[in-house]
């Protein structure tokens, strides 16, 4: 068993790994006040951004689901790693040399099935396949690529390679690099036979499939030789790394352009992704051996950051609010089915969904070969609303020359029109569809109205009949139509949750609780601006139990004075060390929460002001207590009475001084 990683090395990894860079590989983050970033939570499906990241303290917190922690915890939760594996992964990215308590400079390598070892095996395999592409046995692979107008530099850009025809070429190479048979089987690179293991991919063109961070997690392989009895396309089987329902080929190359341009183009194959990128459509991705589904939609949404309540609205300029998802499909029956499946995911986006089908049904790869890169760009730019494509396909199933056919077409199209997100556009599309069918507009309107008023007839997310407002999808009067959704008045008012039961959050409408909360946010994030008098507060200075517990942890960590001498991340870490499990989540939440002040130059004065308000409330309570005590005393006991009166005057003087310093 491997030894524990030394504490100082873990701390170094935590300091060097920028949490905003690690999170940005999965989530599009936007500025949200001084030093704060916000995006869609990667741990639960949401439409409004609740996921806050504060790089200065190295922490994140979702005010929607309660997940929170530091950069190590983010990697653990995002990628399903153990603590040690997450630290090792980040150490590799930041160049930290880890040491282990049991001695030695490296972790024992004989650990079958561990994620980092599997990632390394896939990386070495990708390099091996790429090298083989230039060898004498790979002529058929090079011909395959050349026939599709891909040259050597294109292959290198996408990491395309060749798997030799032998049964153990890759096996011998990887075992020579120290990988065990158990690791090779767990990686999906080898298959288990009666006589032992053998290369899963043989005599095929190879595409490395990478996750959003750029790590190789699997492969796609295309048959080349007639004596290959396997399927035309063969992918890595399901492993701890490779889950086909979550994987999008090309996402590592496209992610930044997707986030920048708010557009993603979903194509159907590896060569289509290559052709699209080489044609200037650098937001193209493809599913790997499965249809575009809900998990793919989540990946795309996080990169798009499609958080606008008015998302999906098309502008006169041709763009859309919230971005675009464009699907390209073959014009055949299989392509039609794929379009309908994709349309089933339409309600998972605020962005507008489109379809692009070339004349003759050519895919982007064929189109590039036939008409050049500009034709691929024109295909994407000429996209049409996906719902219109699906409705037209449904209409084509009926004989519109007969009354029966037109009635059936009206009934088939009405649920799609009733489910259009922009209710203001429904009448226009009702007119257009009536024209396609050749029926009266009033007849089409009546059927759409009937469907809209009958929940069981509406089209639900995922392509199933039912109420579109179910399963978290907004309905006719929900966010898509610009309505107001019920719930908390803001993300900061949501209580922290998580694996450990947290202290109950106070009522956000309570002004005292709100002021106490702001003071703690200020102390955790900006201890350098906190008045020295804060550290003199007693254990009962905060009235809210949750805030009192956080204050106790701050006091145990040395108070704000201790926070001034270390980095923001170290200060919050020190407070967390003193906090119990029931309080840790609250500390993390407060350490990333946004302050109302969004001007950098005004932060110092704001922090002093909110802390002084808490000090003032504490003095007010002391004044009330002193007056109450004075009223209960017998004036005839002059000495005791005068002492109590002097104490009252002293507290009032202290409060007066505080208020004068605050308004000065």
GROMACS .gro file of N, CA and C in nm, residues 403-474:
model
  216
  403UNK      N    1  -5.782   1.448  -4.737
  403UNK     CA    2  -5.828   1.513  -4.613
  403UNK      C    3  -5.774   1.440  -4.492
  404UNK      N    4  -5.779   1.305  -4.498
  404UNK     CA    5  -5.731   1.225  -4.385
  404UNK      C    6  -5.583   1.251  -4.358
  405UNK      N    7  -5.505   1.262  -4.465
  405UNK     CA    8  -5.362   1.286  -4.449
  405UNK      C    9  -5.332   1.421  -4.388
  406UNK      N   10  -5.406   1.524  -4.432
  406UNK     CA   11  -5.384   1.658  -4.378
  406UNK      C   12  -5.425   1.665  -4.230
  407UNK      N   13  -5.535   1.601  -4.194
  407UNK     CA   14  -5.578   1.599  -4.053
  407UNK      C   15  -5.472   1.531  -3.966
  408UNK      N   16  -5.420   1.419  -4.016
  408UNK     CA   17  -5.317   1.347  -3.940
  408UNK      C   18  -5.190   1.431  -3.927
  409UNK      N   19  -5.156   1.504  -4.033
  409UNK     CA   20  -5.036   1.589  -4.028
  409UNK      C   21  -5.054   1.702  -3.927
  410UNK      N   22  -5.174   1.759  -3.923
  410UNK     CA   23  -5.202   1.864  -3.826
  410UNK      C   24  -5.185   1.811  -3.684
  411UNK      N   25  -5.239   1.692  -3.657
  411UNK     CA   26  -5.229   1.633  -3.524
  411UNK      C   27  -5.085   1.597  -3.488
  412UNK      N   28  -5.005   1.560  -3.587
  412UNK     CA   29  -4.865   1.524  -3.560
  412UNK      C   30  -4.780   1.649  -3.533
  413UNK      N   31  -4.814   1.760  -3.600
  413UNK     CA   32  -4.733   1.881  -3.587
  413UNK      C   33  -4.770   1.965  -3.466
  414UNK      N   34  -4.897   1.957  -3.423
  414UNK     CA   35  -4.944   2.045  -3.316
  414UNK      C   36  -4.863   2.034  -3.186
  415UNK      N   37  -4.827   1.913  -3.138
  415UNK     CA   38  -4.748   1.906  -3.013
  415UNK      C   39  -4.614   1.976  -3.024
  416UNK      N   40  -4.553   1.974  -3.143
  416UNK     CA   41  -4.424   2.040  -3.160
  416UNK      C   42  -4.441   2.191  -3.155
  417UNK      N   43  -4.546   2.243  -3.217
  417UNK     CA   44  -4.571   2.388  -3.213
  417UNK      C   45  -4.605   2.432  -3.071
  418UNK      N   46  -4.686   2.354  -3.001
  418UNK     CA   47  -4.724   2.388  -2.864
  418UNK      C   48  -4.603   2.392  -2.772
  419UNK      N   49  -4.498   2.320  -2.808
  419UNK     CA   50  -4.379   2.317  -2.723
  419UNK      C   51  -4.273   2.417  -2.760
  420UNK      N   52  -4.299   2.506  -2.858
  420UNK     CA   53  -4.201   2.608  -2.894
  420UNK      C   54  -4.176   2.698  -2.774
  421UNK      N   55  -4.050   2.723  -2.744
  421UNK     CA   56  -4.016   2.794  -2.621
  421UNK      C   57  -4.062   2.939  -2.622
  422UNK      N   58  -4.049   3.006  -2.736
  422UNK     CA   59  -4.089   3.145  -2.742
  422UNK      C   60  -4.236   3.152  -2.780
  423UNK      N   61  -4.322   3.175  -2.680
  423UNK     CA   62  -4.465   3.174  -2.705
  423UNK      C   63  -4.507   3.282  -2.804
  424UNK      N   64  -4.431   3.393  -2.809
  424UNK     CA   65  -4.465   3.501  -2.901
  424UNK      C   66  -4.447   3.459  -3.046
  425UNK      N   67  -4.367   3.352  -3.070
  425UNK     CA   68  -4.344   3.306  -3.206
  425UNK      C   69  -4.440   3.193  -3.246
  426UNK      N   70  -4.519   3.145  -3.153
  426UNK     CA   71  -4.604   3.030  -3.184
  426UNK      C   72  -4.702   3.058  -3.297
  427UNK      N   73  -4.762   3.179  -3.295
  427UNK     CA   74  -4.862   3.207  -3.399
  427UNK      C   75  -4.798   3.210  -3.536
  428UNK      N   76  -4.677   3.269  -3.543
  428UNK     CA   77  -4.609   3.273  -3.672
  428UNK      C   78  -4.578   3.135  -3.725
  429UNK      N   79  -4.531   3.047  -3.636
  429UNK     CA   80  -4.500   2.911  -3.679
  429UNK      C   81  -4.627   2.832  -3.707
  430UNK      N   82  -4.736   2.865  -3.638
  430UNK     CA   83  -4.863   2.799  -3.668
  430UNK      C   84  -4.905   2.830  -3.812
  431UNK      N   85  -4.889   2.955  -3.852
  431UNK     CA   86  -4.922   2.994  -3.988
  431UNK      C   87  -4.833   2.920  -4.089
  432UNK      N   88  -4.702   2.914  -4.057
  432UNK     CA   89  -4.608   2.853  -4.151
  432UNK      C   90  -4.637   2.704  -4.169
  433UNK      N   91  -4.660   2.634  -4.059
  433UNK     CA   92  -4.686   2.491  -4.067
  433UNK      C   93  -4.819   2.465  -4.137
  434UNK      N   94  -4.917   2.551  -4.113
  434UNK     CA   95  -5.045   2.536  -4.184
  434UNK      C   96  -5.023   2.545  -4.334
  435UNK      N   97  -4.931   2.633  -4.374
  435UNK     CA   98  -4.899   2.644  -4.516
  435UNK      C   99  -4.830   2.521  -4.570
  436UNK      N  100  -4.739   2.464  -4.490
  436UNK     CA  101  -4.672   2.341  -4.535
  436UNK      C  102  -4.773   2.228  -4.557
  437UNK      N  103  -4.871   2.222  -4.468
  437UNK     CA  104  -4.969   2.112  -4.475
  437UNK      C  105  -5.076   2.141  -4.580
  438UNK      N  106  -5.107   2.271  -4.596
  438UNK     CA  107  -5.213   2.307  -4.687
  438UNK      C  108  -5.349   2.303  -4.620
  439UNK      N  109  -5.352   2.346  -4.493
  439UNK     CA  110  -5.477   2.347  -4.418
  439UNK      C  111  -5.509   2.489  -4.374
  440UNK      N  112  -5.628   2.511  -4.323
  440UNK     CA  113  -5.668   2.642  -4.276
  440UNK      C  114  -5.591   2.678  -4.147
  441UNK      N  115  -5.556   2.806  -4.137
  441UNK     CA  116  -5.481   2.851  -4.019
  441UNK      C  117  -5.561   2.830  -3.892
  442UNK      N  118  -5.692   2.857  -3.897
  442UNK     CA  119  -5.775   2.841  -3.778
  442UNK      C  120  -5.779   2.697  -3.731
  443UNK      N  121  -5.779   2.604  -3.825
  443UNK     CA  122  -5.779   2.462  -3.788
  443UNK      C  123  -5.649   2.426  -3.715
  444UNK      N  124  -5.538   2.479  -3.766
  444UNK     CA  125  -5.409   2.454  -3.702
  444UNK      C  126  -5.406   2.516  -3.563
  445UNK      N  127  -5.459   2.638  -3.550
  445UNK     CA  128  -5.460   2.705  -3.421
  445UNK      C  129  -5.542   2.628  -3.318
  446UNK      N  130  -5.658   2.579  -3.360
  446UNK     CA  131  -5.744   2.505  -3.268
  446UNK      C  132  -5.674   2.380  -3.216
  447UNK      N  133  -5.604   2.310  -3.303
  447UNK     CA  134  -5.536   2.188  -3.262
  447UNK      C  135  -5.419   2.219  -3.168
  448UNK      N  136  -5.345   2.326  -3.197
  448UNK     CA  137  -5.235   2.367  -3.110
  448UNK      C  138  -5.289   2.407  -2.973
  449UNK      N  139  -5.400   2.481  -2.971
  449UNK     CA  140  -5.461   2.522  -2.844
  449UNK      C  141  -5.509   2.401  -2.766
  450UNK      N  142  -5.566   2.303  -2.835
  450UNK     CA  143  -5.614   2.182  -2.768
  450UNK      C  144  -5.498   2.108  -2.702
  451UNK      N  145  -5.390   2.096  -2.775
  451UNK     CA  146  -5.273   2.027  -2.720
  451UNK      C  147  -5.216   2.104  -2.601
  452UNK      N  148  -5.206   2.237  -2.617
  452UNK     CA  149  -5.149   2.320  -2.510
  452UNK      C  150  -5.230   2.312  -2.382
  453UNK      N  151  -5.360   2.292  -2.393
  453UNK     CA  152  -5.446   2.287  -2.274
  453UNK      C  153  -5.461   2.147  -2.217
  454UNK      N  154  -5.397   2.049  -2.283
  454UNK     CA  155  -5.406   1.909  -2.239
  454UNK      C  156  -5.267   1.858  -2.206
  455UNK      N  157  -5.228   1.854  -2.077
  455UNK     CA  158  -5.092   1.815  -2.040
  455UNK      C  159  -5.046   1.684  -2.101
  456UNK      N  160  -5.135   1.587  -2.111
  456UNK     CA  161  -5.094   1.455  -2.161
  456UNK      C  162  -5.057   1.457  -2.309
  457UNK      N  163  -5.094   1.564  -2.380
  457UNK     CA  164  -5.066   1.571  -2.523
  457UNK      C  165  -4.940   1.651  -2.554
  458UNK      N  166  -4.890   1.724  -2.454
  458UNK     CA  167  -4.773   1.806  -2.481
  458UNK      C  168  -4.648   1.720  -2.495
  459UNK      N  169  -4.553   1.774  -2.568
  459UNK     CA  170  -4.428   1.702  -2.588
  459UNK      C  171  -4.332   1.737  -2.476
  460UNK      N  172  -4.287   1.635  -2.404
  460UNK     CA  173  -4.198   1.657  -2.290
  460UNK      C  174  -4.053   1.646  -2.332
  461UNK      N  175  -3.960   1.693  -2.249
  461UNK     CA  176  -3.818   1.675  -2.277
  461UNK      C  177  -3.785   1.528  -2.295
  462UNK      N  178  -3.691   1.502  -2.384
  462UNK     CA  179  -3.653   1.365  -2.411
  462UNK      C  180  -3.740   1.301  -2.516
  463UNK      N  181  -3.832   1.379  -2.578
  463UNK     CA  182  -3.911   1.328  -2.686
  463UNK      C  183  -4.031   1.248  -2.643
  464UNK      N  184  -4.065   1.250  -2.514
  464UNK     CA  185  -4.179   1.174  -2.464
  464UNK      C  186  -4.300   1.266  -2.453
  465UNK      N  187  -4.418   1.208  -2.470
  465UNK     CA  188  -4.539   1.287  -2.454
  465UNK      C  189  -4.559   1.318  -2.307
  466UNK      N  190  -4.615   1.432  -2.279
  466UNK     CA  191  -4.642   1.470  -2.141
  466UNK      C  192  -4.626   1.619  -2.123
  467UNK      N  193  -4.640   1.663  -2.002
  467UNK     CA  194  -4.632   1.805  -1.970
  467UNK      C  195  -4.487   1.852  -1.981
  468UNK      N  196  -4.461   1.950  -2.066
  468UNK     CA  197  -4.325   1.998  -2.086
  468UNK      C  198  -4.270   2.066  -1.962
  469UNK      N  199  -4.357   2.096  -1.868
  469UNK     CA  200  -4.308   2.162  -1.747
  469UNK      C  201  -4.260   2.062  -1.645
  470UNK      N  202  -4.270   1.934  -1.675
  470UNK     CA  203  -4.220   1.833  -1.582
  470UNK      C  204  -4.071   1.818  -1.597
  471UNK      N  205  -4.010   1.743  -1.505
  471UNK     CA  206  -3.867   1.711  -1.508
  471UNK      C  207  -3.779   1.834  -1.509
  472UNK      N  208  -3.827   1.940  -1.450
  472UNK     CA  209  -3.744   2.059  -1.438
  472UNK      C  210  -3.744   2.146  -1.561
  473UNK      N  211  -3.815   2.110  -1.668
  473UNK     CA  212  -3.816   2.193  -1.786
  473UNK      C  213  -3.914   2.306  -1.769
  474UNK      N  214  -3.878   2.426  -1.816
  474UNK     CA  215  -3.969   2.538  -1.803
  474UNK      C  216  -4.088   2.523  -1.893
   0.00000   0.00000   0.00000
